[in-house]
Amino acid sequence: MKQFLKIQIVLLIAILSSCNQKNSPENRKIDTYQNIKEELKDTELKKVTPKANIEELEMEINNGGFLQYFFNTSGQNCFATLKALKKNGKSKTAKLLKSAIDLINPNQLSERELIEKIRKREVEELDDEKVKAGLEKLDEMFYKYPDGSLDKE
């Protein structure tokens, strides 16, 4: 019985020690958009052939908004996904995605040029406070699911 108690105490000390290390100031760094961008500086997303992915759009926006959608690999699919939304009769959601694309593309680059900027993580507009605020408004509208379920009907 004493041996069992000693093992429990040793395990408890190990767990508490581990928790203390995880809560140290250097380990409590909050991952902000800026921190993540800095860590990924000079890395490109894998070049892919854009493909429609409505489910991916929904997951990304529900997890981190349009900002996350365009920052991650998903953003490369924005134009193909926009076409799929229209084809599936999800016109209100398509309008939200189109508005988000327009916000991050004020210079009206071609689809190919914007996709390349997204792939290279060179969309400076994602750092602009007005653009971020606009994307957050679009997030709020998206969360209301104006077209109902995004699953194919």
PDB file of C-alpha atoms in Angstrom:
ATOM      1  CA  MET A   1       0.000   0.000   0.000  1.00  0.00           C
ATOM      2  CA  LYS A   2       2.868   2.389   0.858  1.00  0.00           C
ATOM      3  CA  GLN A   3       4.488   1.662  -2.509  1.00  0.00           C
ATOM      4  CA  PHE A   4       1.220   2.523  -4.313  1.00  0.00           C
ATOM      5  CA  LEU A   5       0.936   5.798  -2.370  1.00  0.00           C
ATOM      6  CA  LYS A   6       4.531   6.713  -3.267  1.00  0.00           C
ATOM      7  CA  ILE A   7       3.843   6.097  -6.951  1.00  0.00           C
ATOM      8  CA  GLN A   8       0.746   8.318  -6.805  1.00  0.00           C
ATOM      9  CA  ILE A   9       2.710  11.126  -5.130  1.00  0.00           C
ATOM     10  CA  VAL A  10       5.507  10.906  -7.726  1.00  0.00           C
ATOM     11  CA  LEU A  11       2.959  11.000 -10.552  1.00  0.00           C
ATOM     12  CA  LEU A  12       1.167  13.960  -8.992  1.00  0.00           C
ATOM     13  CA  ILE A  13       4.440  15.875  -8.654  1.00  0.00           C
ATOM     14  CA  ALA A  14       5.310  15.103 -12.282  1.00  0.00           C
ATOM     15  CA  ILE A  15       1.907  16.299 -13.485  1.00  0.00           C
ATOM     16  CA  LEU A  16       2.059  19.506 -11.445  1.00  0.00           C
ATOM     17  CA  SER A  17       5.584  20.190 -12.643  1.00  0.00           C
ATOM     18  CA  SER A  18       4.472  19.729 -16.225  1.00  0.00           C
ATOM     19  CA  CYS A  19       1.544  22.111 -15.721  1.00  0.00           C
ATOM     20  CA  ASN A  20       3.853  24.765 -14.290  1.00  0.00           C
ATOM     21  CA  GLN A  21       6.103  24.563 -17.344  1.00  0.00           C
ATOM     22  CA  LYS A  22       3.139  24.911 -19.716  1.00  0.00           C
ATOM     23  CA  ASN A  23       1.931  28.005 -17.877  1.00  0.00           C
ATOM     24  CA  SER A  24       5.264  29.784 -17.835  1.00  0.00           C
ATOM     25  CA  PRO A  25       5.204  33.216 -19.549  1.00  0.00           C
ATOM     26  CA  GLU A  26       7.237  32.040 -22.532  1.00  0.00           C
ATOM     27  CA  ASN A  27       4.753  29.218 -23.177  1.00  0.00           C
ATOM     28  CA  ARG A  28       1.666  31.408 -22.853  1.00  0.00           C
ATOM     29  CA  LYS A  29       2.175  33.192 -26.161  1.00  0.00           C
ATOM     30  CA  ILE A  30      -1.185  33.859 -27.745  1.00  0.00           C
ATOM     31  CA  ASP A  31      -1.355  32.966 -31.401  1.00  0.00           C
ATOM     32  CA  THR A  32      -2.568  36.064 -33.120  1.00  0.00           C
ATOM     33  CA  TYR A  33      -2.832  36.573 -36.843  1.00  0.00           C
ATOM     34  CA  GLN A  34       0.410  38.595 -36.695  1.00  0.00           C
ATOM     35  CA  ASN A  35       2.280  35.866 -34.772  1.00  0.00           C
ATOM     36  CA  ILE A  36       1.149  33.165 -37.162  1.00  0.00           C
ATOM     37  CA  LYS A  37       1.962  35.296 -40.190  1.00  0.00           C
ATOM     38  CA  GLU A  38       5.444  35.989 -38.811  1.00  0.00           C
ATOM     39  CA  GLU A  39       6.054  32.277 -38.178  1.00  0.00           C
ATOM     40  CA  LEU A  40       4.973  31.411 -41.703  1.00  0.00           C
ATOM     41  CA  LYS A  41       6.840  34.287 -43.344  1.00  0.00           C
ATOM     42  CA  ASP A  42       8.510  33.224 -46.580  1.00  0.00           C
ATOM     43  CA  THR A  43       6.566  29.968 -46.738  1.00  0.00           C
ATOM     44  CA  GLU A  44       4.167  29.370 -49.552  1.00  0.00           C
ATOM     45  CA  LEU A  45       1.103  27.241 -49.614  1.00  0.00           C
ATOM     46  CA  LYS A  46       1.391  24.248 -51.854  1.00  0.00           C
ATOM     47  CA  LYS A  47       0.347  25.152 -55.368  1.00  0.00           C
ATOM     48  CA  VAL A  48      -2.878  23.360 -56.098  1.00  0.00           C
ATOM     49  CA  THR A  49      -5.403  23.405 -58.865  1.00  0.00           C
ATOM     50  CA  PRO A  50      -8.313  25.335 -57.384  1.00  0.00           C
ATOM     51  CA  LYS A  51     -11.380  23.231 -56.786  1.00  0.00           C
ATOM     52  CA  ALA A  52     -14.767  23.999 -55.354  1.00  0.00           C
ATOM     53  CA  ASN A  53     -15.138  23.050 -51.730  1.00  0.00           C
ATOM     54  CA  ILE A  54     -18.209  24.453 -50.012  1.00  0.00           C
ATOM     55  CA  GLU A  55     -17.721  22.258 -46.934  1.00  0.00           C
ATOM     56  CA  GLU A  56     -14.199  23.623 -46.491  1.00  0.00           C
ATOM     57  CA  LEU A  57     -15.490  27.197 -46.820  1.00  0.00           C
ATOM     58  CA  GLU A  58     -18.065  26.543 -44.117  1.00  0.00           C
ATOM     59  CA  MET A  59     -15.560  24.897 -41.772  1.00  0.00           C
ATOM     60  CA  GLU A  60     -12.957  27.644 -42.142  1.00  0.00           C
ATOM     61  CA  ILE A  61     -15.421  30.491 -41.640  1.00  0.00           C
ATOM     62  CA  ASN A  62     -17.045  28.822 -38.650  1.00  0.00           C
ATOM     63  CA  ASN A  63     -13.592  28.276 -37.155  1.00  0.00           C
ATOM     64  CA  GLY A  64     -11.900  31.616 -37.850  1.00  0.00           C
ATOM     65  CA  GLY A  65     -13.928  33.659 -40.283  1.00  0.00           C
ATOM     66  CA  PHE A  66     -13.154  34.804 -43.795  1.00  0.00           C
ATOM     67  CA  LEU A  67      -9.765  36.010 -42.552  1.00  0.00           C
ATOM     68  CA  GLN A  68      -8.783  32.420 -41.770  1.00  0.00           C
ATOM     69  CA  TYR A  69     -10.318  31.173 -45.006  1.00  0.00           C
ATOM     70  CA  PHE A  70      -8.130  33.427 -47.119  1.00  0.00           C
ATOM     71  CA  PHE A  71      -5.031  32.915 -44.999  1.00  0.00           C
ATOM     72  CA  ASN A  72      -5.176  29.112 -45.198  1.00  0.00           C
ATOM     73  CA  THR A  73      -4.939  26.880 -48.240  1.00  0.00           C
ATOM     74  CA  SER A  74      -8.709  27.078 -48.601  1.00  0.00           C
ATOM     75  CA  GLY A  75      -8.528  30.600 -49.983  1.00  0.00           C
ATOM     76  CA  GLN A  76      -6.982  29.299 -53.181  1.00  0.00           C
ATOM     77  CA  ASN A  77     -10.359  27.729 -53.941  1.00  0.00           C
ATOM     78  CA  CYS A  78     -12.424  30.896 -53.501  1.00  0.00           C
ATOM     79  CA  PHE A  79     -13.380  31.421 -57.146  1.00  0.00           C
ATOM     80  CA  ALA A  80     -14.194  27.752 -57.801  1.00  0.00           C
ATOM     81  CA  THR A  81     -16.218  27.646 -54.584  1.00  0.00           C
ATOM     82  CA  LEU A  82     -18.030  30.836 -55.574  1.00  0.00           C
ATOM     83  CA  LYS A  83     -19.101  29.208 -58.838  1.00  0.00           C
ATOM     84  CA  ALA A  84     -20.246  26.069 -56.996  1.00  0.00           C
ATOM     85  CA  LEU A  85     -22.342  28.110 -54.556  1.00  0.00           C
ATOM     86  CA  LYS A  86     -24.087  29.825 -57.458  1.00  0.00           C
ATOM     87  CA  LYS A  87     -24.600  26.511 -59.251  1.00  0.00           C
ATOM     88  CA  ASN A  88     -26.125  24.984 -56.100  1.00  0.00           C
ATOM     89  CA  GLY A  89     -28.559  27.870 -55.674  1.00  0.00           C
ATOM     90  CA  LYS A  90     -26.774  29.334 -52.636  1.00  0.00           C
ATOM     91  CA  SER A  91     -26.848  32.854 -54.065  1.00  0.00           C
ATOM     92  CA  LYS A  92     -26.853  34.721 -50.733  1.00  0.00           C
ATOM     93  CA  THR A  93     -23.816  32.831 -49.491  1.00  0.00           C
ATOM     94  CA  ALA A  94     -22.179  33.335 -52.891  1.00  0.00           C
ATOM     95  CA  LYS A  95     -22.782  37.070 -52.524  1.00  0.00           C
ATOM     96  CA  LEU A  96     -21.046  37.033 -49.110  1.00  0.00           C
ATOM     97  CA  LEU A  97     -18.035  35.193 -50.548  1.00  0.00           C
ATOM     98  CA  LYS A  98     -17.920  37.579 -53.521  1.00  0.00           C
ATOM     99  CA  SER A  99     -17.987  40.551 -51.130  1.00  0.00           C
ATOM    100  CA  ALA A 100     -15.125  39.019 -49.129  1.00  0.00           C
ATOM    101  CA  ILE A 101     -13.114  38.472 -52.314  1.00  0.00           C
ATOM    102  CA  ASP A 102     -13.731  42.083 -53.332  1.00  0.00           C
ATOM    103  CA  LEU A 103     -12.580  43.310 -49.904  1.00  0.00           C
ATOM    104  CA  ILE A 104      -9.237  41.534 -50.119  1.00  0.00           C
ATOM    105  CA  ASN A 105      -8.836  42.386 -53.811  1.00  0.00           C
ATOM    106  CA  PRO A 106      -9.347  46.168 -54.069  1.00  0.00           C
ATOM    107  CA  ASN A 107      -7.044  46.390 -57.106  1.00  0.00           C
ATOM    108  CA  GLN A 108      -9.255  43.932 -58.980  1.00  0.00           C
ATOM    109  CA  LEU A 109      -6.505  41.478 -59.794  1.00  0.00           C
ATOM    110  CA  SER A 110      -7.414  38.623 -62.099  1.00  0.00           C
ATOM    111  CA  GLU A 111      -8.481  35.324 -60.549  1.00  0.00           C
ATOM    112  CA  ARG A 112      -5.080  33.826 -61.351  1.00  0.00           C
ATOM    113  CA  GLU A 113      -3.186  36.768 -59.842  1.00  0.00           C
ATOM    114  CA  LEU A 114      -5.240  36.811 -56.636  1.00  0.00           C
ATOM    115  CA  ILE A 115      -4.944  33.047 -56.195  1.00  0.00           C
ATOM    116  CA  GLU A 116      -1.172  33.388 -56.579  1.00  0.00           C
ATOM    117  CA  LYS A 117      -1.082  36.152 -53.930  1.00  0.00           C
ATOM    118  CA  ILE A 118      -3.113  33.958 -51.574  1.00  0.00           C
ATOM    119  CA  ARG A 119      -0.794  31.017 -52.235  1.00  0.00           C
ATOM    120  CA  LYS A 120       2.271  33.129 -51.468  1.00  0.00           C
ATOM    121  CA  ARG A 121       0.581  34.697 -48.425  1.00  0.00           C
ATOM    122  CA  GLU A 122       1.030  38.144 -49.934  1.00  0.00           C
ATOM    123  CA  VAL A 123      -2.489  39.492 -49.437  1.00  0.00           C
ATOM    124  CA  GLU A 124      -1.526  42.641 -47.527  1.00  0.00           C
ATOM    125  CA  GLU A 125      -5.180  43.606 -47.266  1.00  0.00           C
ATOM    126  CA  LEU A 126      -5.601  40.919 -44.593  1.00  0.00           C
ATOM    127  CA  ASP A 127      -3.583  43.218 -42.301  1.00  0.00           C
ATOM    128  CA  ASP A 128      -5.776  46.260 -42.979  1.00  0.00           C
ATOM    129  CA  GLU A 129      -8.098  47.091 -40.057  1.00  0.00           C
ATOM    130  CA  LYS A 130     -10.928  48.259 -42.347  1.00  0.00           C
ATOM    131  CA  VAL A 131     -10.718  45.063 -44.369  1.00  0.00           C
ATOM    132  CA  LYS A 132     -10.681  42.961 -41.184  1.00  0.00           C
ATOM    133  CA  ALA A 133     -13.745  44.820 -39.893  1.00  0.00           C
ATOM    134  CA  GLY A 134     -15.509  44.271 -43.204  1.00  0.00           C
ATOM    135  CA  LEU A 135     -14.671  40.574 -43.164  1.00  0.00           C
ATOM    136  CA  GLU A 136     -15.976  40.301 -39.593  1.00  0.00           C
ATOM    137  CA  LYS A 137     -19.314  41.809 -40.697  1.00  0.00           C
ATOM    138  CA  LEU A 138     -19.474  39.251 -43.484  1.00  0.00           C
ATOM    139  CA  ASP A 139     -18.674  36.513 -40.938  1.00  0.00           C
ATOM    140  CA  GLU A 140     -21.685  37.574 -38.869  1.00  0.00           C
ATOM    141  CA  MET A 141     -23.943  37.417 -41.925  1.00  0.00           C
ATOM    142  CA  PHE A 142     -22.511  34.038 -42.900  1.00  0.00           C
ATOM    143  CA  TYR A 143     -23.214  32.608 -39.427  1.00  0.00           C
ATOM    144  CA  LYS A 144     -26.928  33.262 -40.007  1.00  0.00           C
ATOM    145  CA  TYR A 145     -26.864  30.833 -42.968  1.00  0.00           C
ATOM    146  CA  PRO A 146     -28.922  33.030 -45.296  1.00  0.00           C
ATOM    147  CA  ASP A 147     -29.359  30.141 -47.764  1.00  0.00           C
ATOM    148  CA  GLY A 148     -30.020  27.551 -45.079  1.00  0.00           C
ATOM    149  CA  SER A 149     -27.839  24.449 -45.051  1.00  0.00           C
ATOM    150  CA  LEU A 150     -24.910  24.557 -47.443  1.00  0.00           C
ATOM    151  CA  ASP A 151     -25.149  20.832 -48.133  1.00  0.00           C
ATOM    152  CA  LYS A 152     -26.231  19.954 -51.648  1.00  0.00           C
ATOM    153  CA  GLU A 153     -29.953  19.625 -51.777  1.00  0.00           C
TER     154      GLU A 153
END
